[in-house]
């Protein structure tokens, strides 16, 4: 299984051009991926630089036939021409999506800085590795306290999912909402997490769970022990300093199945670089 995670800056390249089809073509050139996790995907936001207000989930899906598009807006408000304006995360998968969850993340007030609502999009996928929860998200940029609250929420969601996996409930009738669906302990949490490898949020993501739920491992550190994370921003867009804020965290058993993990530095069709993770 191959997964790509990428903050695509509403499909805007360093050249200023917004082009969802170019994002899709670039991703396909990187790898024959099974799952594509994208952050900063927009619908009806003509105020974003270079955008014409296009429906980016729809355009990305059209450019990737054979993939199912799952969208979770973090912001959703009344826009122009009677349409909703939405901004959030997208999963494109050619693996069956058994369940989909859209988790609103905490947004405690921090009057000192600007902030916005955030969401974690979770898909339970039928994969060659078995049922697997893939969660993609984009955490708060300006406020460390909000960001840490969101890390805590991601950990609570994982702990809850593991509890469901270990405490099966009576099944409902097939095709009804109470029917039991797979809720595996194996999980990937990926996206633009807006912290650095040395930050306390990174350590908190990897902390053990008192309940015994499997801990998360940084996929880069697992695949490249002792090597520093390559930068994921500032590579082509020189308005940013060079640093890493994009990650893939995997549960412990999955870490042993990573056969490749890389940051693709060659593309400049976003201000972030895509991460490619391959599992055996």
Coordinates of C-alpha atoms in Angstrom, one line a residue, residues 14 19 75 85 94 102-103 111 122 126-128 130 133 136 154 156 186 211 227 230 232 242 244 246 250 278:
X14 CA 4.8 28.7 -6.2
X19 CA -4.7 24.1 -10.8
X75 CA -14.8 25.9 7.8
X85 CA -17.7 28.3 1.1
X94 CA -9.0 3.5 -4.6
X102 CA -15.5 13.7 10.3
X103 CA -14.2 14.9 13.7
X111 CA -7.3 36.1 21.7
X122 CA -11.0 9.6 9.2
X126 CA -10.0 -2.2 3.5
X127 CA -6.3 -2.5 2.7
X128 CA -3.8 -5.3 1.9
X130 CA -6.1 -5.4 6.8
X133 CA -7.9 3.8 10.0
X136 CA -5.7 13.3 7.8
X154 CA -6.4 13.1 18.2
X156 CA -8.4 10.6 22.6
X186 CA -4.2 0.0 13.3
X211 CA -5.0 2.2 28.5
X227 CA 18.4 11.0 10.4
X230 CA 13.9 16.8 5.6
X232 CA 8.6 20.1 4.0
X242 CA 13.2 25.6 5.8
X244 CA 9.5 20.1 8.7
X246 CA 4.3 17.6 7.8
X250 CA 1.6 5.1 12.4
X278 CA 5.0 2.7 1.2

